[in-house]
Coordinates of C-alpha atoms and ligand atoms in Angstrom, one line a residue:
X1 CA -115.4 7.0 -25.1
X2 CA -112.9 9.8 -24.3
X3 CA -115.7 12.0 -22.2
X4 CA -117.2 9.5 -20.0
X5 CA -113.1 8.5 -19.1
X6 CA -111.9 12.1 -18.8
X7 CA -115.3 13.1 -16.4
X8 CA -114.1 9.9 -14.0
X9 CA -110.5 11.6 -13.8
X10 CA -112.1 14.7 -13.1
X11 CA -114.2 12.9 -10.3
X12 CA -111.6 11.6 -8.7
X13 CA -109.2 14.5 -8.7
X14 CA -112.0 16.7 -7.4
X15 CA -113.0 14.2 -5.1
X16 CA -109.0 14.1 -3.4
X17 CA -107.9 16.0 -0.2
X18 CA -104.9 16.7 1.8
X19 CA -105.1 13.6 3.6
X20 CA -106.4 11.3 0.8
X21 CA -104.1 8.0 1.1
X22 CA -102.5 7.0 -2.4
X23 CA -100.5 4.2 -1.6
X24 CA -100.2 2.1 2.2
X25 CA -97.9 -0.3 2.7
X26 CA -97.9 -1.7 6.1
X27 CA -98.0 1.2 8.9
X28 CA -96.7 3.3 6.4
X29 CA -99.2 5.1 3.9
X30 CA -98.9 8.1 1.4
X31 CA -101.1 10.7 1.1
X32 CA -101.4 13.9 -1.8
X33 CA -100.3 15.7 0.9
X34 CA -96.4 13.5 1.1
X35 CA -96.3 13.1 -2.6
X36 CA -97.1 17.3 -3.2
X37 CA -94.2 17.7 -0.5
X38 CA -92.1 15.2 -1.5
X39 CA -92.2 16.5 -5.3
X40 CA -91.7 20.1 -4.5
X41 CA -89.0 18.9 -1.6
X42 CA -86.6 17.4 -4.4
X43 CA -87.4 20.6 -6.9
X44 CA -86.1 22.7 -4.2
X45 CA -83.0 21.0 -3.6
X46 CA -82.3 20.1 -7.5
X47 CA -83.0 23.8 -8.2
X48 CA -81.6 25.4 -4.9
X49 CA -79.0 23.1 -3.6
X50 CA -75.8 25.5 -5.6
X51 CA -77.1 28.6 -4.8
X52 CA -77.5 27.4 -1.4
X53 CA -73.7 26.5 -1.3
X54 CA -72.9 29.7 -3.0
X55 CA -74.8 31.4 -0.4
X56 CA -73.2 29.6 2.4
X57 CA -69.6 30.6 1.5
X58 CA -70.7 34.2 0.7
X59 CA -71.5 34.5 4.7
X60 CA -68.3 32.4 5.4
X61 CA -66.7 35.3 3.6
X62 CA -68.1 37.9 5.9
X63 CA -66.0 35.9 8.6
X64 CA -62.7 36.7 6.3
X65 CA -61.9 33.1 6.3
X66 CA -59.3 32.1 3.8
X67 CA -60.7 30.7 0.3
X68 CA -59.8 27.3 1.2
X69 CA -61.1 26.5 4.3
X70 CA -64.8 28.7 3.3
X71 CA -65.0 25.7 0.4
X72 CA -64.2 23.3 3.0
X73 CA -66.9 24.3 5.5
X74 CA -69.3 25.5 2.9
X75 CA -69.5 22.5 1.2
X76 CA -69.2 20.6 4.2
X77 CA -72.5 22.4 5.8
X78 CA -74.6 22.3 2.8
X79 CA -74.4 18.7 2.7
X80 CA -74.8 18.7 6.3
X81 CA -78.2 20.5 6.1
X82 CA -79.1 18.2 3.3
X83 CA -78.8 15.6 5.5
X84 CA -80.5 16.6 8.2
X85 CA -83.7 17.5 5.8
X86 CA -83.6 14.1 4.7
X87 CA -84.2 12.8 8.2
X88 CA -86.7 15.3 9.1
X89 CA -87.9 14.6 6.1
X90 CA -88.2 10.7 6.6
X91 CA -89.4 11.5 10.4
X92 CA -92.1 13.6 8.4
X93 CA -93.3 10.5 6.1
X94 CA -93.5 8.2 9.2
X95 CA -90.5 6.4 8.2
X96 CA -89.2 4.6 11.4
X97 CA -85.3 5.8 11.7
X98 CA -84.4 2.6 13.6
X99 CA -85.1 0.1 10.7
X100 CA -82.9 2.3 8.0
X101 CA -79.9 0.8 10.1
X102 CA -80.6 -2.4 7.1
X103 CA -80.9 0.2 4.7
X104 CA -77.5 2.4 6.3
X105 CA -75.5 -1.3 5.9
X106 CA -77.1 -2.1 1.8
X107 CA -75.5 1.7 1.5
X108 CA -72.6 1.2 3.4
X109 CA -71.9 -2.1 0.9
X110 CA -72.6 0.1 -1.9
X111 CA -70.0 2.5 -0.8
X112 CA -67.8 -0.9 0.0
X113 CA -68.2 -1.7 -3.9
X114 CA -69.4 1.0 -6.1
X115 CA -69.2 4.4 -3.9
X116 CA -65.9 3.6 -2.7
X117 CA -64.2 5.9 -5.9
X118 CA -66.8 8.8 -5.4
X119 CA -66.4 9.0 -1.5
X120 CA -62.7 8.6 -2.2
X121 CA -62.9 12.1 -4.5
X122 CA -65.0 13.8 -2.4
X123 CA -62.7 13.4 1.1
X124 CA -59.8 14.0 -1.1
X125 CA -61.3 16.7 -2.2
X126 CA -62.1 17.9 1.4
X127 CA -58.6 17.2 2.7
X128 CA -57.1 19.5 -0.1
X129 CA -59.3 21.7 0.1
X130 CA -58.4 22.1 4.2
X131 CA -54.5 21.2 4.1
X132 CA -54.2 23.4 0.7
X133 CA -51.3 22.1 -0.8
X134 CA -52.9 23.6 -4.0
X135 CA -54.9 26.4 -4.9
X136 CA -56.8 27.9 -7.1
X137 CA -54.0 29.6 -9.0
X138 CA -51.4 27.5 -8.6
X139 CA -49.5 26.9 -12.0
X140 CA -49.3 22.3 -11.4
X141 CA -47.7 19.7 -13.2
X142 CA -49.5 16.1 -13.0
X143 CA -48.1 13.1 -15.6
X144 CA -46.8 15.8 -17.8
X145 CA -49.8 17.9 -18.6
X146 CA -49.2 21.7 -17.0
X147 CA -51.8 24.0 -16.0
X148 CA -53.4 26.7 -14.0
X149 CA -55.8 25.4 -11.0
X150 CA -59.2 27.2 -12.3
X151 CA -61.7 25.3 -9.6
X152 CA -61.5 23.0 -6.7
X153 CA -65.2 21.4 -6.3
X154 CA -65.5 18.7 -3.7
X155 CA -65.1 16.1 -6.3
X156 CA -63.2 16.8 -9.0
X157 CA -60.2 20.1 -10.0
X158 CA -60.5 22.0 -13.0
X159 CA -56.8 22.7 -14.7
X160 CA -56.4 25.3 -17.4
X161 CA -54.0 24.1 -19.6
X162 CA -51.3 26.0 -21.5
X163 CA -53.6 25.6 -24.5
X164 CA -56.3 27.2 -22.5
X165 CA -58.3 23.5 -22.2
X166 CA -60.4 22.7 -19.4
X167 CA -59.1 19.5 -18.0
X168 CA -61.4 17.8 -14.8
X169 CA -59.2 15.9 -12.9
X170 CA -60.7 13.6 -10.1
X171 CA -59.4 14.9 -6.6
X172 CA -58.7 11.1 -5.6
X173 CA -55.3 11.9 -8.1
X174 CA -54.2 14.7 -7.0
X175 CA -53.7 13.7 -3.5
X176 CA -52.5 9.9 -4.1
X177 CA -49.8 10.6 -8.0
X178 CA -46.6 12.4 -8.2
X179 CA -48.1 16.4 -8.0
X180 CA -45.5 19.1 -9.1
X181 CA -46.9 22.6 -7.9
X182 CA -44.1 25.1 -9.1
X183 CA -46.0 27.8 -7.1
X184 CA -45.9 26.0 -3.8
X185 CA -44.0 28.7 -1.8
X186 CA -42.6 30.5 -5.1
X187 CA -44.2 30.8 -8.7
X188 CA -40.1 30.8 -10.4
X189 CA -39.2 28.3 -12.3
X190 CA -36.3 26.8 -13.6
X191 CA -35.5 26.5 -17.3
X192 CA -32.5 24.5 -18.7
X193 CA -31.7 24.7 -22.0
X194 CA -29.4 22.5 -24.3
X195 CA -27.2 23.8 -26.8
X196 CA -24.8 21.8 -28.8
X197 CA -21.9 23.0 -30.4
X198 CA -19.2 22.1 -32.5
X199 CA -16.1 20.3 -30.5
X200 CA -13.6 22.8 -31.6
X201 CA -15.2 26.1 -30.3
X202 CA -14.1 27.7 -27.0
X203 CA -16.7 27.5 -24.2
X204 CA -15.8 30.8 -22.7
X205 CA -17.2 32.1 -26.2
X206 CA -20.1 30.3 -25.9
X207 CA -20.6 31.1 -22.3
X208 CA -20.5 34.7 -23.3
X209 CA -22.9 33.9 -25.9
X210 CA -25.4 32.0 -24.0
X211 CA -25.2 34.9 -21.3
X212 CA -25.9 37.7 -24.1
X213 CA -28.7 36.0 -25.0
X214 CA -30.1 35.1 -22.0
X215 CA -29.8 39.3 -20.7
X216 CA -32.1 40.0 -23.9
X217 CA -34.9 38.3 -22.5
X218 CA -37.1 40.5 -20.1
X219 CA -38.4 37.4 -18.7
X220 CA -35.6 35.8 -17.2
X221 CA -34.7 36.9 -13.8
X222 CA -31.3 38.4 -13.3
X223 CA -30.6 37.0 -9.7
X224 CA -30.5 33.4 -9.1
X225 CA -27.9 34.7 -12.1
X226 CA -28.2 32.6 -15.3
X227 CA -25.6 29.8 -15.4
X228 CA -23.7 27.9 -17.9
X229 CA -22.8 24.2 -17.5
X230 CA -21.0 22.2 -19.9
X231 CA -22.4 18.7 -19.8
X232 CA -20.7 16.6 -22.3
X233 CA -17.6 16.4 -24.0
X234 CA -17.6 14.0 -27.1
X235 CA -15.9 13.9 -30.3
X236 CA -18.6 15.3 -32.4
X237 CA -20.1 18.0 -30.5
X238 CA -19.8 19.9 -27.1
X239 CA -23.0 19.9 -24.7
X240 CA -23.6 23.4 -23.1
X241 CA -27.0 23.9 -20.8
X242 CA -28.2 27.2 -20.3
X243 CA -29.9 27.7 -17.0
X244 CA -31.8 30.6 -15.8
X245 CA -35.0 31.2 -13.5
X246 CA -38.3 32.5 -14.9
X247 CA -40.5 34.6 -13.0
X248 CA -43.9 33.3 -13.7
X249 CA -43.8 29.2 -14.5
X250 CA -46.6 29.7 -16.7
X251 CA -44.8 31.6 -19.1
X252 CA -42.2 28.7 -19.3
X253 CA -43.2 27.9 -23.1
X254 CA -43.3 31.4 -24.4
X255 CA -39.5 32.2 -22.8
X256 CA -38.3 29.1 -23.6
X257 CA -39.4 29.8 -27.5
X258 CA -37.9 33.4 -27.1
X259 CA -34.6 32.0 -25.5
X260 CA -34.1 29.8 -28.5
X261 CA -34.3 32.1 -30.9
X262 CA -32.2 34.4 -29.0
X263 CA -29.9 31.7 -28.5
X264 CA -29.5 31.0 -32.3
X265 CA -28.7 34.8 -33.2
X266 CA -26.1 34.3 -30.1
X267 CA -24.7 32.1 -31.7
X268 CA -24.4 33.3 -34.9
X269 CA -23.4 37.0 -34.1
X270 CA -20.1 34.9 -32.2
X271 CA -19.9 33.3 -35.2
X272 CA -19.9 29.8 -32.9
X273 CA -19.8 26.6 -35.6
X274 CA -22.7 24.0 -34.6
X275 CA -21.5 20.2 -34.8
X276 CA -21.3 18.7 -38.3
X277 CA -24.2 17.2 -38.4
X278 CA -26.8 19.7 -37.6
X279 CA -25.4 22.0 -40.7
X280 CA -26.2 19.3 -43.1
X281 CA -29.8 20.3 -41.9
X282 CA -29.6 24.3 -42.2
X283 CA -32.5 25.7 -43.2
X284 CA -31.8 27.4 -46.6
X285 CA -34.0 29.8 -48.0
X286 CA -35.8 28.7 -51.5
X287 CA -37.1 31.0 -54.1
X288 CA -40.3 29.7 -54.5
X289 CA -40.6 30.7 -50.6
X290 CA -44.3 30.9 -49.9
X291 CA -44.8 34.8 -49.4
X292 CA -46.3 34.7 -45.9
X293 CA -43.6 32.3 -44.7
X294 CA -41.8 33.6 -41.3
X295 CA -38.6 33.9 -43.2
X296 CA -39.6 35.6 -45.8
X297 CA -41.6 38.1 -43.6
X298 CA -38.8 38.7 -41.9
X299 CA -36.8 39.5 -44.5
X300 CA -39.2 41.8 -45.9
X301 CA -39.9 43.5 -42.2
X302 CA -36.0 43.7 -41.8
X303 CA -35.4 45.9 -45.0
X304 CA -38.0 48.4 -43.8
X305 CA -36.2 51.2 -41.6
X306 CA -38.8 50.9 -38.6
X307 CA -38.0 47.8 -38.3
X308 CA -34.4 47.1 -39.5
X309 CA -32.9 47.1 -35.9
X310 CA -35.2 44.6 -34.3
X311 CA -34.0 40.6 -33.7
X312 CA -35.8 37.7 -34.5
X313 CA -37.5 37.2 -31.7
X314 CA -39.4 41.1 -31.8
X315 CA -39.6 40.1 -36.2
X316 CA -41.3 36.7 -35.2
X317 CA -44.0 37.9 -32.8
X318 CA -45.0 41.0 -34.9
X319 CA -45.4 37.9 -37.6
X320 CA -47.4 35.8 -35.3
X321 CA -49.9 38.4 -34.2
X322 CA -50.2 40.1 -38.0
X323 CA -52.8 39.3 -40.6
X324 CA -52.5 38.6 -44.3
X325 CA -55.5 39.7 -46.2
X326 CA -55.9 40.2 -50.7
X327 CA -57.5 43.5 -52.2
X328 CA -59.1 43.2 -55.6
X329 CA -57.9 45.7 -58.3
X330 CA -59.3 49.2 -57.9
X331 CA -60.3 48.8 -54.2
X332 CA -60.3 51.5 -51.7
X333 CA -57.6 50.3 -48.8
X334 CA -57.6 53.2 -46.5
X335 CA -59.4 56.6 -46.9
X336 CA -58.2 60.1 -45.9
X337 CA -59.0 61.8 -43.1
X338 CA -60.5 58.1 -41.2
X339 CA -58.3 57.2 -37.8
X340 CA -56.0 54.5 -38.3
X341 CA -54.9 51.5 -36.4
X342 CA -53.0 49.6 -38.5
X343 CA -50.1 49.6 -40.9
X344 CA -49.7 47.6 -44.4
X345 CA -46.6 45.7 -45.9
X346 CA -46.9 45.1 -49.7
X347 CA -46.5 41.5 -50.1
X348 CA -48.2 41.0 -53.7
X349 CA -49.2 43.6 -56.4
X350 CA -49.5 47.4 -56.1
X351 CA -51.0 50.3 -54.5
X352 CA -51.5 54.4 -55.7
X353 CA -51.1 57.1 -52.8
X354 CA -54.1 59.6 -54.1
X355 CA -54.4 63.0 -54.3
X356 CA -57.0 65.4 -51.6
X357 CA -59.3 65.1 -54.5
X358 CA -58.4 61.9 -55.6
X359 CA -57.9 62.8 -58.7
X360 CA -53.9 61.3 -59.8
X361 CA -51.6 59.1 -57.6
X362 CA -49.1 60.9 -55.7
X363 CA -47.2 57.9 -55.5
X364 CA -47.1 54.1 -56.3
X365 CA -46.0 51.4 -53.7
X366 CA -45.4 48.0 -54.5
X367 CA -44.0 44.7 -53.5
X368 CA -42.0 45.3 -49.7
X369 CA -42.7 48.8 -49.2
X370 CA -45.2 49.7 -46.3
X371 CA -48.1 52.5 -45.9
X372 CA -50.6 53.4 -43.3
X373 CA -47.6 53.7 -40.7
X374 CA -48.5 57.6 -40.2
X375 CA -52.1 57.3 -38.7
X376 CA -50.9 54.5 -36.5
X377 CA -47.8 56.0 -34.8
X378 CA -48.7 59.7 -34.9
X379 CA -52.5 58.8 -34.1
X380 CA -53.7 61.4 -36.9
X381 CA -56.1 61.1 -39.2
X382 CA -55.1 59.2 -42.7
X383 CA -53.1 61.3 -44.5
X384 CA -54.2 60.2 -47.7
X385 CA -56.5 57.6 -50.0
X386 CA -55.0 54.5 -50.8
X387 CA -56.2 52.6 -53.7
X388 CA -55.3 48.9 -55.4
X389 CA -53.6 49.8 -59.1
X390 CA -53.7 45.8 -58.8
X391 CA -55.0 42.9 -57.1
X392 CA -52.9 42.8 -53.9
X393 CA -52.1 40.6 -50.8
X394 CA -51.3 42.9 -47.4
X395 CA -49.6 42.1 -44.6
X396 CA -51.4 43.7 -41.9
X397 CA -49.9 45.0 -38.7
X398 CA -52.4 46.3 -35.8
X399 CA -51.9 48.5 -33.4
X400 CA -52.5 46.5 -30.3
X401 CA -49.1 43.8 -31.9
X402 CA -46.9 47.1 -32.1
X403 CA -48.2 48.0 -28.9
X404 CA -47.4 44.6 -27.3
X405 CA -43.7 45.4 -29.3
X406 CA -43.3 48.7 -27.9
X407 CA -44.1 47.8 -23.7
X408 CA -42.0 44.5 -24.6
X409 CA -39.1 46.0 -26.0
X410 CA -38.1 49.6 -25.0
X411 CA -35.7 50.3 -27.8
X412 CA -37.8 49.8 -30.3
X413 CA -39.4 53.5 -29.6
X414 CA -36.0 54.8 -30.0
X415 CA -35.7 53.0 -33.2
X416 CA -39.5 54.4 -34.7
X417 CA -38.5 57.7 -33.7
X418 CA -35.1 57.5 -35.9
X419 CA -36.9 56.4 -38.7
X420 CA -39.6 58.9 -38.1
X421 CA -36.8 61.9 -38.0
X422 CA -35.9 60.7 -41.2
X423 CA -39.4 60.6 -42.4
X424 CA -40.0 64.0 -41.7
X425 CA -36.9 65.6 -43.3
X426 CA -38.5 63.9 -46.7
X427 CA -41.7 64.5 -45.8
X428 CA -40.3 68.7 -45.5
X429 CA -38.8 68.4 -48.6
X430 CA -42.2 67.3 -50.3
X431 CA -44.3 70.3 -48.9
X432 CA -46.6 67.2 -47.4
X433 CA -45.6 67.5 -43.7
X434 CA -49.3 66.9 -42.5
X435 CA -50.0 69.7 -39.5
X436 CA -49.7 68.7 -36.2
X437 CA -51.3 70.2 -32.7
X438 CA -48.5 73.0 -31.1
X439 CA -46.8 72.5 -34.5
X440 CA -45.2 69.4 -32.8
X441 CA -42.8 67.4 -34.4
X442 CA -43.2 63.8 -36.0
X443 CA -41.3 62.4 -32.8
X444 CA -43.1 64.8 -30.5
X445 CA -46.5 63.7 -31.6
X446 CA -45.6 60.1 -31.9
X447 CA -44.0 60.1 -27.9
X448 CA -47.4 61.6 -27.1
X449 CA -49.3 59.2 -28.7
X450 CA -47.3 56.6 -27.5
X451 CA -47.4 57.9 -23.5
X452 CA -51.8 57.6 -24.3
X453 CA -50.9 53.9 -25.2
X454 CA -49.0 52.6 -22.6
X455 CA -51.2 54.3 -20.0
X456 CA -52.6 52.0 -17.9
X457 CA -56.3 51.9 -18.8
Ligands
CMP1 P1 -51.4 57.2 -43.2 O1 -51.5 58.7 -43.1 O2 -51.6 56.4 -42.0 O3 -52.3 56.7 -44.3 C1 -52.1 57.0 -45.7 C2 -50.7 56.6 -46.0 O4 -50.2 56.9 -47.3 C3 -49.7 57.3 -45.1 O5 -49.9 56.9 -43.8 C4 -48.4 57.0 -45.7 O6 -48.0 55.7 -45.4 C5 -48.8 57.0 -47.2 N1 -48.4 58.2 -47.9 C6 -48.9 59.4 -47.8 N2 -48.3 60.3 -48.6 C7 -47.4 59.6 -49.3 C8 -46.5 59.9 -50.3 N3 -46.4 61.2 -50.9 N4 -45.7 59.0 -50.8 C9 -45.8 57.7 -50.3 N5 -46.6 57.4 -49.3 C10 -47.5 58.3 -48.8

């Protein structure tokens, strides 16, 4: 049944040319020829139509025209060609131009009723594209959600918000809502902070307060100067806002966390009372603390010498970036003589500090007490083997976190190397002063290592 039906299909494949007609209706008729072109006509411009594009603006580039305007007229081209090819194409098929003036008015209806949103993006998308009153770039605000401008396509924007999602917004809103670009003509920003205090403090105190706190943070510019405006008397409490400009909007989040916390240990360093009611509320710490909680880290990091002199802004990022990981009993942590990026804080349990040969523990280290710091500061190899005695929970500090520390806050090298001078007059006393290149100090060989660091890659 199957042969005598596939050797007819072969007959009249074989038997088609060119020119054979498939389909006529009226004048018009379609041969192998039209539908062969047609089919590999819409493959090319499915397939080629973005690279096409791409193309275009690459040669736009070549002109130096400014980013905007090369998507404008890219885009605008490319579609223009594409238009063009259609009526060549339709010339092509035999298709009489003058009578797609009914089908031009059934489209323009369609655009009248169904189009109208999609032609509304895509001249919207055109116009801001030309006028560029955003650009890719550009840190925006639309109804409350703030991002970076990734991608202006000729029908929709791409924002990157501050929690690095991918947002498409159609262009038609951009250019018709309430658009706040803080990097229209400048990329500062203003932040205002509130601060409540009790009635009976004085607000020059807490104007020197709110100033200290705001010089501590790199990221807040010193000229427009930081201001202090006391909003609001009442019988309860005294309303201070802190203003200062920011450099780079996008940060806004991050500076405004980092203000806050400087602003609390402002605040409590001037020994400024907060209004009645917000001490009911203060945060006391329990003894069943969960061990990887932020105050309890802090604590911890705070009793170490290294990091005894840093606030709780410095404490609180190292916390943020660090890793807590468990060891079962009898484990090999670190092993001598291996490079070392990372330091360990004791937070559970206990470790022994081996011997060369391994054979006894120099030392034992348990609960709060930190190893591993030598390899990472110095950049030497591990001075020694570091076993579990028992199961134990680590709080893990990389090197790239103490890095970030050390480019963010300058005195904290100042503050290592004190601790490090210390370090080595113990370390003398010992006999176990590893050996260092030039017979450099612990300070020499850590400001060396450190200069590698911060060298731009
Ligand atoms: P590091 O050399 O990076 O790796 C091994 C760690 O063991 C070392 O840093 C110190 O933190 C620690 N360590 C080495 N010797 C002693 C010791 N005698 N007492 C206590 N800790 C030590």
């Amino acid at each position: 049944m199957t042969v005598p039906i596939v050797a007819t299909a072969i007959g009249f494949v074989s038997a088609l040319t060119f020119d054979s007609v498939l389909a006529q209706a009226g004048t018009l008729s379609v041969t192998v020829g039209h539908a062969i072109t047609t089919f590999l006509g819409l493959l090319l411009v499915v397939v080629g139509f973005s690279p096409f594009t791409r193309g275009l603006k690459a040669i736009l580039k070549l002109f130096r025209l400014a980013a905007g305007p090369r998507e404008a007229i890219g885009n605008l081209l490319a579609y223009g060609f594409l238009l063009v090819g259609a009526f060549v194409y339709l010339h092509w098929m035999g298709i009489d131009l003058t009578s797609l003036t009914v089908f031009a008015s059934v489209v323009g209806l369609g655009i009248g009723l169904g189009l109208q949103k999609l032609v509304n993006n895509v001249f919207s998308g055109l116009l801001l594209l030309l006028e560029r009153p955003v650009q890719v770039g550009h840190f925006v605000e639309l109804e409350g959600v703030k991002g970076v401008v990734e991608r202006i396509s000729v029908r929709f924007t791409v924002l990157r918000t501050l929690d690095n999602q991918r947002i498409l917004i159609p262009n038609s809103e951009l250019t018709e809502k309430r658009l706040v670009n803080h990097d229209y003509g400048d990329r500062r920003c203003r932040l205002r902070l509130p601060v409540l205090v009790a009635p009976e403090v004085k607000p020059a105190r807490v104007s020197e307060a709110l100033l200290a706190a705001a010089r501590q943070e790199p990221d807040v510019l010193r000229t427009p100067r930081p201001e202090i405006f006391l909003e609001e008397i009442a019988a309860r409490h005294l309303k201070f806002v802190l203003s200062v400009w920011v450099a780079d909007g996008e940060q806004l989040y991050r500076t405004s966390s980092n203000l806050n916390f400087l602003i609390t240990e402002a605040l409590d360093q001037f020994q400024i009372a907060r209004p009645a009611q917000e001490m009911h509320v203060t945060l006391r710490r329990s003894p069943a603390a969960a061990p990887e909680s932020l105050e309890y880290l802090s604590d911890l990091l705070h009793r170490l010498d290294v990091f005894s002199g840093c606030g709780q802004v410095q404490l609180s990022r190292l916390i943020e970036l660090g890793t807590t990981r468990e060891w079962p009993e009898g484990a090999t942590i670190l092993l001598r003589g291996e490079p070392g990026t990372s330091m360990y804080l004791i937070l559970r349990g206990s470790v022994e500090v081996l011997s060369a040969d391994e054979s006894m523990a120099l030392a034992t280290l348990e609960h709060g007490q930190f190893f591993g710091e030598m390899a990472l500061l110095l950049g030497t190899p591990r001075t020694a083997t570091i076993r579990a005695k028992e199961a134990c929970e680590l709080f893990v500090i990389h090197e790239e976190d103490l890095q970030d520390l050390l480019k963010r806050w300058p005195g904290f090298e100042e503050r290592i190397s004190q601790a490090l001078k210390r370090r080595e007059s113990e370390l003398r006393q010992l006999g176990q002063m590893p050996e260092l290149p030039e017979n450099r100090s612990l300070v020499q060989q850590f400001r060396e290592h450190l200069r590698a660091w911060l060298a731009p890659a």
